[in-house]
CSV table of C-alpha atoms in Angstrom, one decimal:
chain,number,residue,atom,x,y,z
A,1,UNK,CA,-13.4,330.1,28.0
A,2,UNK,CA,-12.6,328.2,24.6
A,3,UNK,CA,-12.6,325.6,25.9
A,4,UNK,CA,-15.7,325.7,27.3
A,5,UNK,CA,-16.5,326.9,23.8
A,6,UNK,CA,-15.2,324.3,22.0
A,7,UNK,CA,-17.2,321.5,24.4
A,8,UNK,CA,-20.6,323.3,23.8
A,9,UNK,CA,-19.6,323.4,20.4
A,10,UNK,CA,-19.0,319.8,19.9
A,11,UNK,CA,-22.1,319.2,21.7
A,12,UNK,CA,-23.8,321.0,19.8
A,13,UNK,CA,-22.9,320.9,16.4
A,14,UNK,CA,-25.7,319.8,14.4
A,15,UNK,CA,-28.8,323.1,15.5
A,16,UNK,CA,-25.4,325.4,16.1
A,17,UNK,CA,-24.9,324.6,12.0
A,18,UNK,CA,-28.6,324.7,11.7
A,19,UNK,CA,-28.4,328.2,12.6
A,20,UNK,CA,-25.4,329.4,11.0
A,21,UNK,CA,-25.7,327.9,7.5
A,22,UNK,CA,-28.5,330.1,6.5
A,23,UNK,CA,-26.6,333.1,7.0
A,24,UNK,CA,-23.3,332.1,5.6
A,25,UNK,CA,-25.3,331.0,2.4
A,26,UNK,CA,-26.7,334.8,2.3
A,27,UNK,CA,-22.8,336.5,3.0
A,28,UNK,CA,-22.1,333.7,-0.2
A,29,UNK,CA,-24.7,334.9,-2.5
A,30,UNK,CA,-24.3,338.7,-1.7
A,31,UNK,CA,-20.3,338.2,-2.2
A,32,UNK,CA,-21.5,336.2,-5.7
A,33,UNK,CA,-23.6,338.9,-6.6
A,34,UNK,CA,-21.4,341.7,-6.0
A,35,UNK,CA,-18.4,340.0,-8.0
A,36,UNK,CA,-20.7,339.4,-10.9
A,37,UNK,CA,-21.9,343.0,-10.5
A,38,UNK,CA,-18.5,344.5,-10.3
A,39,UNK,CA,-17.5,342.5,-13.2
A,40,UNK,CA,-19.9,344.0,-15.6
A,41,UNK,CA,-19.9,347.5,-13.7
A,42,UNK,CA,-15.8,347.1,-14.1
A,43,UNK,CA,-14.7,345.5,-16.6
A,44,UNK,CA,-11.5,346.9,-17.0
A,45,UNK,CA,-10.8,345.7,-13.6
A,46,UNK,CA,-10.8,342.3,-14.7
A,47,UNK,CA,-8.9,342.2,-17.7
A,48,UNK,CA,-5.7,340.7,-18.4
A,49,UNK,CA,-4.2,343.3,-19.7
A,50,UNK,CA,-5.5,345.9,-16.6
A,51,UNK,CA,-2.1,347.9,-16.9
A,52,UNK,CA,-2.2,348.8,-20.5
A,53,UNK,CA,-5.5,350.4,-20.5
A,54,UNK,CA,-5.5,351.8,-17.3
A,55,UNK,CA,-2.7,353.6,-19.4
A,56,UNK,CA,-4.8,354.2,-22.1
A,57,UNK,CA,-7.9,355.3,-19.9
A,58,UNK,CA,-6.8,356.7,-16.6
A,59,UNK,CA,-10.0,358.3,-15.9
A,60,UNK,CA,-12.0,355.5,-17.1
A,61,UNK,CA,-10.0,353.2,-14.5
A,62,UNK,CA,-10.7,355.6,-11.9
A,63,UNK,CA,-14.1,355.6,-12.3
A,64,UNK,CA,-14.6,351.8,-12.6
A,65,UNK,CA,-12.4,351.7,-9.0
A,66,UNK,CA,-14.5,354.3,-7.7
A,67,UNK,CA,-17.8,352.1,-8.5
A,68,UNK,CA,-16.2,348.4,-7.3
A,69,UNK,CA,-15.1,350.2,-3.9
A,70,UNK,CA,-18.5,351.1,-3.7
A,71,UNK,CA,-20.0,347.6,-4.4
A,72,UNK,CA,-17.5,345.9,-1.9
A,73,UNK,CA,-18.4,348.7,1.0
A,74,UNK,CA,-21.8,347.7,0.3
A,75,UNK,CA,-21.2,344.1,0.6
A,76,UNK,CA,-19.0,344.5,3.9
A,77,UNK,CA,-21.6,346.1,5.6
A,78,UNK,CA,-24.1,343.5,4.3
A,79,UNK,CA,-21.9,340.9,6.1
A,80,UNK,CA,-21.0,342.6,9.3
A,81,UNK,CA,-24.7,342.9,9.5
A,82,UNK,CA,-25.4,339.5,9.0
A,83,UNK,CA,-22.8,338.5,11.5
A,84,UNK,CA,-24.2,340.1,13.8
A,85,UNK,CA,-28.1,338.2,13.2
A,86,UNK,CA,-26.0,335.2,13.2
A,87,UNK,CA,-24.3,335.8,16.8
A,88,UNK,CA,-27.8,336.9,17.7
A,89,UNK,CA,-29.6,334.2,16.9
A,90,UNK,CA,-27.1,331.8,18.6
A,91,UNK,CA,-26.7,333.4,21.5
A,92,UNK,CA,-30.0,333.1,21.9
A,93,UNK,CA,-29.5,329.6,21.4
A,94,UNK,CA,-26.5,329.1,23.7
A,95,UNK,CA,-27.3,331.5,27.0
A,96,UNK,CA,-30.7,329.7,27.2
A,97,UNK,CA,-28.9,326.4,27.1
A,98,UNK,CA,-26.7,327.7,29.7
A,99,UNK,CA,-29.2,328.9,32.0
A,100,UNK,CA,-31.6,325.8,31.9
A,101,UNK,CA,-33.8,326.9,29.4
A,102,UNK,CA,-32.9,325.5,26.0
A,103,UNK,CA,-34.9,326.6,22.9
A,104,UNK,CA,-34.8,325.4,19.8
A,105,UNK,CA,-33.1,326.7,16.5
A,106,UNK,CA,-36.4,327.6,15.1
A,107,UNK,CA,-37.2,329.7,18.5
A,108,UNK,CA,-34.1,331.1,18.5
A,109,UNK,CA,-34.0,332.9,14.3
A,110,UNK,CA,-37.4,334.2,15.4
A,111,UNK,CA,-36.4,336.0,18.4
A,112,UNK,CA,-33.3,337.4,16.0
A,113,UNK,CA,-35.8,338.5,13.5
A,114,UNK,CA,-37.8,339.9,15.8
A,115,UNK,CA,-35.4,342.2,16.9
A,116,UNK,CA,-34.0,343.0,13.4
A,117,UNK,CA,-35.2,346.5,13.9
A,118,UNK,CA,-33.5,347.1,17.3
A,119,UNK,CA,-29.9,345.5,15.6
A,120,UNK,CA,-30.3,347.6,12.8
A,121,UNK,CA,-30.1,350.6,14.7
A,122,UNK,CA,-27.4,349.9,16.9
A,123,UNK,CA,-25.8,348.9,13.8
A,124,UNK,CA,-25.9,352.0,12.2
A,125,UNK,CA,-24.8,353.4,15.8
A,126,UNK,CA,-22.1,351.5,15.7
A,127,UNK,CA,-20.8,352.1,11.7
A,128,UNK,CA,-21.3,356.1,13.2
A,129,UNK,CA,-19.0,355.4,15.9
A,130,UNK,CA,-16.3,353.2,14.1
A,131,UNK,CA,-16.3,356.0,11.4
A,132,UNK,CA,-15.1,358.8,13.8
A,133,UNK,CA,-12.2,356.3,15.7
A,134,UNK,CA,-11.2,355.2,12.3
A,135,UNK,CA,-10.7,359.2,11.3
A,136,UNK,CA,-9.0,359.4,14.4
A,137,UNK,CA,-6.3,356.3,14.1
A,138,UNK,CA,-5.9,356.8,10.7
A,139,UNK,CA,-5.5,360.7,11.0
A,140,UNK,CA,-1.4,360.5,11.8
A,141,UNK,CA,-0.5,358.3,8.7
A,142,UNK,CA,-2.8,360.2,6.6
A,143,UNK,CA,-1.3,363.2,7.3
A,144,UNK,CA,2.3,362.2,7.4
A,145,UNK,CA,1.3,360.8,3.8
A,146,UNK,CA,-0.3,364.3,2.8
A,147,UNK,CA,3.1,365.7,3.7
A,148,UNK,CA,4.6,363.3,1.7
A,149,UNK,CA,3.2,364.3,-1.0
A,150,UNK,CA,3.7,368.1,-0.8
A,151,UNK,CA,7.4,368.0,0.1
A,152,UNK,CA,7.4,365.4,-3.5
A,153,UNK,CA,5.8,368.2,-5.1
A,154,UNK,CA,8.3,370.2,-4.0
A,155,UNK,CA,11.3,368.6,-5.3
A,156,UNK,CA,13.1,366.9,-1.7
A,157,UNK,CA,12.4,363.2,-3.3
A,158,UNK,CA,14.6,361.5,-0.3
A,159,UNK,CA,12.4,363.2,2.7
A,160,UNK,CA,9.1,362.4,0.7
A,161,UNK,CA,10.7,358.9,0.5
A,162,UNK,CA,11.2,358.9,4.4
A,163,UNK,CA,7.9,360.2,5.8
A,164,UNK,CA,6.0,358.1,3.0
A,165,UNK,CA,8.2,354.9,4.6
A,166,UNK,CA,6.5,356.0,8.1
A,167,UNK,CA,2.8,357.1,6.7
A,168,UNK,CA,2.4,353.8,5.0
A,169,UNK,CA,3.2,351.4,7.7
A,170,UNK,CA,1.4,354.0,10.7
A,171,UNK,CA,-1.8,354.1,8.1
A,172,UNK,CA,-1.9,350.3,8.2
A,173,UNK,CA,-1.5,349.8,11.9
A,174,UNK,CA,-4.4,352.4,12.5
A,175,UNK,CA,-6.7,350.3,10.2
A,176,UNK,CA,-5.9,347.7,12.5
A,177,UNK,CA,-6.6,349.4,15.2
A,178,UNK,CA,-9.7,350.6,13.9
A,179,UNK,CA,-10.9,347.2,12.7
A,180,UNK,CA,-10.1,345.5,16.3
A,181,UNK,CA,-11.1,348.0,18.1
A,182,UNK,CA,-14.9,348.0,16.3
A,183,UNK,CA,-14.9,344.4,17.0
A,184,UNK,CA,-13.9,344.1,20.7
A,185,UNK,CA,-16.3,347.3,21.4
A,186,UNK,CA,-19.3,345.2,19.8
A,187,UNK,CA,-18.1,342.2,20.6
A,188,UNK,CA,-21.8,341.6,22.9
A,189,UNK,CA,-24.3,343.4,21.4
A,190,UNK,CA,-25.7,340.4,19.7
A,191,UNK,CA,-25.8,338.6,23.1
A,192,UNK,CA,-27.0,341.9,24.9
A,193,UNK,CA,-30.0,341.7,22.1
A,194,UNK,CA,-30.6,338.1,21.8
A,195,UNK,CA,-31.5,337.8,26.3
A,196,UNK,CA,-32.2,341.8,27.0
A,197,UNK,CA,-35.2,343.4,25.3
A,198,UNK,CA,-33.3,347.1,25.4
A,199,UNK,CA,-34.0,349.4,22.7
A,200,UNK,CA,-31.3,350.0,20.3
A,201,UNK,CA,-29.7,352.9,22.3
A,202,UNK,CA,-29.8,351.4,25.6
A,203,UNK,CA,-28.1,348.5,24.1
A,204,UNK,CA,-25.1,349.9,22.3
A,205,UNK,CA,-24.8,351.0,26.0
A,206,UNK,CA,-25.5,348.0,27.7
A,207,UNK,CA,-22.9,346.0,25.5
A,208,UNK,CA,-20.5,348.6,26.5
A,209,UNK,CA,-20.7,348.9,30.2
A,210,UNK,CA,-19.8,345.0,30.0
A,211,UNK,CA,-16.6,345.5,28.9
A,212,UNK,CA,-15.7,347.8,30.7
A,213,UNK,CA,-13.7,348.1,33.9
A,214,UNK,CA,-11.8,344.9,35.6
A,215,UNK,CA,-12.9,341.6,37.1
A,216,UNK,CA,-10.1,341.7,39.6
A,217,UNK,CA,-6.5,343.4,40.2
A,218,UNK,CA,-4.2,342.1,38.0
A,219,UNK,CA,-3.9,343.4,34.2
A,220,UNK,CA,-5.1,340.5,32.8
A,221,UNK,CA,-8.3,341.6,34.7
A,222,UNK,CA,-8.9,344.5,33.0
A,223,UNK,CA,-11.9,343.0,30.5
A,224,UNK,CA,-11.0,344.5,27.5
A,225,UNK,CA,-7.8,342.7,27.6
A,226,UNK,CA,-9.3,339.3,28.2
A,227,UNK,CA,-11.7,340.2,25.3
A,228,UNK,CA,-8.6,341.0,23.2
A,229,UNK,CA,-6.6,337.8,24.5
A,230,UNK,CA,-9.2,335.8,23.8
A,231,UNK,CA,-10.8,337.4,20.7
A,232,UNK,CA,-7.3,337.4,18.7
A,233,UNK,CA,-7.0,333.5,19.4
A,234,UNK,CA,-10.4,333.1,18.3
A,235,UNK,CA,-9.6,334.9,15.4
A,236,UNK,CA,-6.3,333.3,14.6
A,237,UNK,CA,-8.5,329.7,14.5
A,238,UNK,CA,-11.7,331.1,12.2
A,239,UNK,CA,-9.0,332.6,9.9
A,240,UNK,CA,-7.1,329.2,9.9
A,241,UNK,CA,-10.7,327.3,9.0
A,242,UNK,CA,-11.4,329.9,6.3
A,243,UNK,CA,-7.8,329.6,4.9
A,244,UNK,CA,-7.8,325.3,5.0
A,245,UNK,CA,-11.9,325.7,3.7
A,246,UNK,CA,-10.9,327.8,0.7
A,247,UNK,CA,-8.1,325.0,-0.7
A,248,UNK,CA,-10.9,323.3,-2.7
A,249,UNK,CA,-11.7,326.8,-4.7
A,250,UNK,CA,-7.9,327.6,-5.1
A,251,UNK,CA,-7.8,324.3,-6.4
A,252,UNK,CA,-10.6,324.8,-9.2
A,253,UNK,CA,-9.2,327.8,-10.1
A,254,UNK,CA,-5.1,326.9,-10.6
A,255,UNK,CA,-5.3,326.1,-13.8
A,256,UNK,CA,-6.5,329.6,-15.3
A,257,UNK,CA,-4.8,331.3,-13.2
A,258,UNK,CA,-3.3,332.5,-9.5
A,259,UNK,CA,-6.0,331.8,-7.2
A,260,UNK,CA,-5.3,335.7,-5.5
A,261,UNK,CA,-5.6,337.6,-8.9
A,262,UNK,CA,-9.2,338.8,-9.6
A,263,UNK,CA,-9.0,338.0,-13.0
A,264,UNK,CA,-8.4,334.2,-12.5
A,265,UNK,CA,-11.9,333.9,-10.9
A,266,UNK,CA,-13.7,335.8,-14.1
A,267,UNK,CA,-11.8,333.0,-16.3
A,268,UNK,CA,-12.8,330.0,-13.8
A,269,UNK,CA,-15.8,328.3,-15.4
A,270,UNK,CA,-18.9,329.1,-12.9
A,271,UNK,CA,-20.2,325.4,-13.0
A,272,UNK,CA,-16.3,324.1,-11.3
A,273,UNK,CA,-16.0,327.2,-8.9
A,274,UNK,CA,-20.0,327.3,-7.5
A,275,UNK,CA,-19.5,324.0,-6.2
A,276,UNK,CA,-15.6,324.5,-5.0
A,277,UNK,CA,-17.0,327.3,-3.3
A,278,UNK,CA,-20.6,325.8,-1.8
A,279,UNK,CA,-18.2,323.2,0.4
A,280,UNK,CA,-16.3,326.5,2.0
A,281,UNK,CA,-19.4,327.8,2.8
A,282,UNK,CA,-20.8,324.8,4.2
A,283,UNK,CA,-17.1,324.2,6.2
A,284,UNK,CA,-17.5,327.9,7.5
A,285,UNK,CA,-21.1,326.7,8.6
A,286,UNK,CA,-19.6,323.8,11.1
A,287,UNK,CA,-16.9,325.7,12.5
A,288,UNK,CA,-18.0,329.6,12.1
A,289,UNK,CA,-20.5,328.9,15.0
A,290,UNK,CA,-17.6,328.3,17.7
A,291,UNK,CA,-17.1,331.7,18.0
A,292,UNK,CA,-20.2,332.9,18.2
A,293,UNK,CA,-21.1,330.6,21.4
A,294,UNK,CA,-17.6,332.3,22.5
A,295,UNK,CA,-19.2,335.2,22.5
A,296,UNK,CA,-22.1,333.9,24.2
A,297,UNK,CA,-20.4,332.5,27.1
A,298,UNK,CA,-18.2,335.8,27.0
A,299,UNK,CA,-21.5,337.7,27.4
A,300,UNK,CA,-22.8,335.0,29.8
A,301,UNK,CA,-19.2,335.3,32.2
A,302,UNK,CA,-19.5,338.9,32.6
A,303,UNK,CA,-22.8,338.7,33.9
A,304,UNK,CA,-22.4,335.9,36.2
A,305,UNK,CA,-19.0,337.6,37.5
A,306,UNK,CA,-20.5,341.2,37.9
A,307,UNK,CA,-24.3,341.2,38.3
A,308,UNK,CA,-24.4,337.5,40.2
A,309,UNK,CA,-26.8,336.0,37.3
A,310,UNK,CA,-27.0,332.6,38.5
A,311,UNK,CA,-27.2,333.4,42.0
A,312,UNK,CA,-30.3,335.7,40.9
A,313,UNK,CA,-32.2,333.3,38.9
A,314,UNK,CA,-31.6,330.6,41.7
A,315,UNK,CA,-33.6,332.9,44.5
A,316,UNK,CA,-36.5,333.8,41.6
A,317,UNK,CA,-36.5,329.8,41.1
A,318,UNK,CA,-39.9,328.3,43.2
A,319,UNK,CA,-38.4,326.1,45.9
A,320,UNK,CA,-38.4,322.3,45.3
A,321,UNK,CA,-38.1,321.5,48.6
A,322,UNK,CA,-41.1,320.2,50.6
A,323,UNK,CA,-41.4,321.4,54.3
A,324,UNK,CA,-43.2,318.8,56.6
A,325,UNK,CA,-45.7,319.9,59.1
């Protein structure tokens, strides 16, 4: 399956970064504009010397945390949202390639923004349902860590200690849990919406009755573990591209800082880090889009394996052939 990713990819490259640069440019600004936001909304935040007054102004510090958690929420669901246009419009791109019936970039962000209405509804299904698992995974380290912090208040340091050692580590791994899970659930509703014209209900089912079950006996047949398999190696190479694609900014920014300290990108001079920054997103651009056809040919698998998709289009094809008389 990457592989077959990869080829299309590579065969592709030029309309798949056609129709991804657009929307990494928007994630870019929105990011731009919410660290300039927070920096004027949070100033403290930024400082050099954060420590001292968050000393001097606890509440003030609190409240200035409070408002930049709320900015970057903002912006995350701003991105997952435009992720999912983005896998939208090129699955659009790719399943019509695959099925002998290419369209063009152009055809393919008008049938994503045509159904922006549908996608945004499923998308606010989706952030509905994510909420509740996430309660639900991160309920046992939460708790532990409530615990924690009554037995503290009641003077046993060492078992506070303890179950805060377990809460921590168990709250972490239910984030994780949370975060892959929302992604595998979701992982083809962009390519249910991009070839199915289903309402935004019937396709937050549709993507889900897709990935579930098995494709045969073995374990490795159950589909949500070939959607995990194959989603975490995915991930590993994006996360590589984004980690490589961000040496130029890192770069820019050395000198007035560490490149991981918030404060370092408030001191880097706008007019060396934009441009640092513009060749990340333009590197995300070429290589974001090979997952996205993954998902794609994902979506297009499960069909083929479970509802005979190429089998059906080939009996609704009109016959070529020519009988003599």
């Amino acid at each position: 399956m990457i592989d077959r990713a990869a080829t299309f990819w590579r065969a592709h490259l030029k309309p798949l970064f056609l129709l991804s640069f657009g929307f990494s440019l928007v994630n870019y600004i929105a990011m731009k504009a919410t660290i300039l936001a927070g920096r004027q909304l949070s100033p403290m935040l930024y400082a050099s010397d954060m420590q001292a007054q968050a000393q001097r102004d606890p509440t003030g510090m609190l409240g200035q945390t409070g408002v930049s958690m709320g900015l970057w929420m903002v912006l995350f669901g701003v991105i997952f949202f435009i992720y999912w246009m983005a896998t939208l419009a090129t699955s659009r791109y790719v399943v019509s390639a695959q099925l002998g019936e290419p369209v063009s970039p152009a055809d393919s962000l008008r049938r994503a923004f045509s159904r922006a209405g549908p996608l945004t509804g499923a998308y606010v299904c989706s952030i509905a349902w994510a909420m509740l698992i996430a309660v639900l995974l991160l309920g046992p380290g939460v708790i532990l860590g409530g615990i924690a912090a009554v037995v503290a208040g009641m003077g046993s340091n060492t078992l506070a200690l303890v179950l805060a050692v377990i809460a921590v580590p168990l709250a972490v791994l239910g984030l994780i849990a949370a975060m892959l899970w929302y992604f595998l659930r979701f992982l083809l509703l962009p390519p249910v919406m991009a070839m199915e014209d289903l309402g935004a209900w019937d396709s937050f089912k549709r993507s889900g009755e897709l990935l579930s079950g098995r494709i045969g006996p073995g374990f490795l047949d159950r589909v949500v573990v070939r959607a995990m398999i194959l989603y975490t190696v995915m991930s590993l190479i994006l996360i590589s591209v984004q980690l490589v694609s961000s040496i130029p900014s890192w770069l820019v920014m050395a000198p007035y800082g560490s490149p991981f300290d918030a404060g370092t990108m408030a001191r880097t001079p706008q007019y060396l880090l934009v441009p640092a920054e513009l060749v990340q997103v333009v590197a995300q651009s070429c290589f974001t889009p090979i997952y996205y056809v993954f998902c794609s040919l994902f979506y297009l698998d499960m069909r083929v394996r479970r509802e005979a998709l190429d089998l059906e289009r080939r009996m609704d094809a009109p016959s070529t052939t020519t009988l003599a008389v």
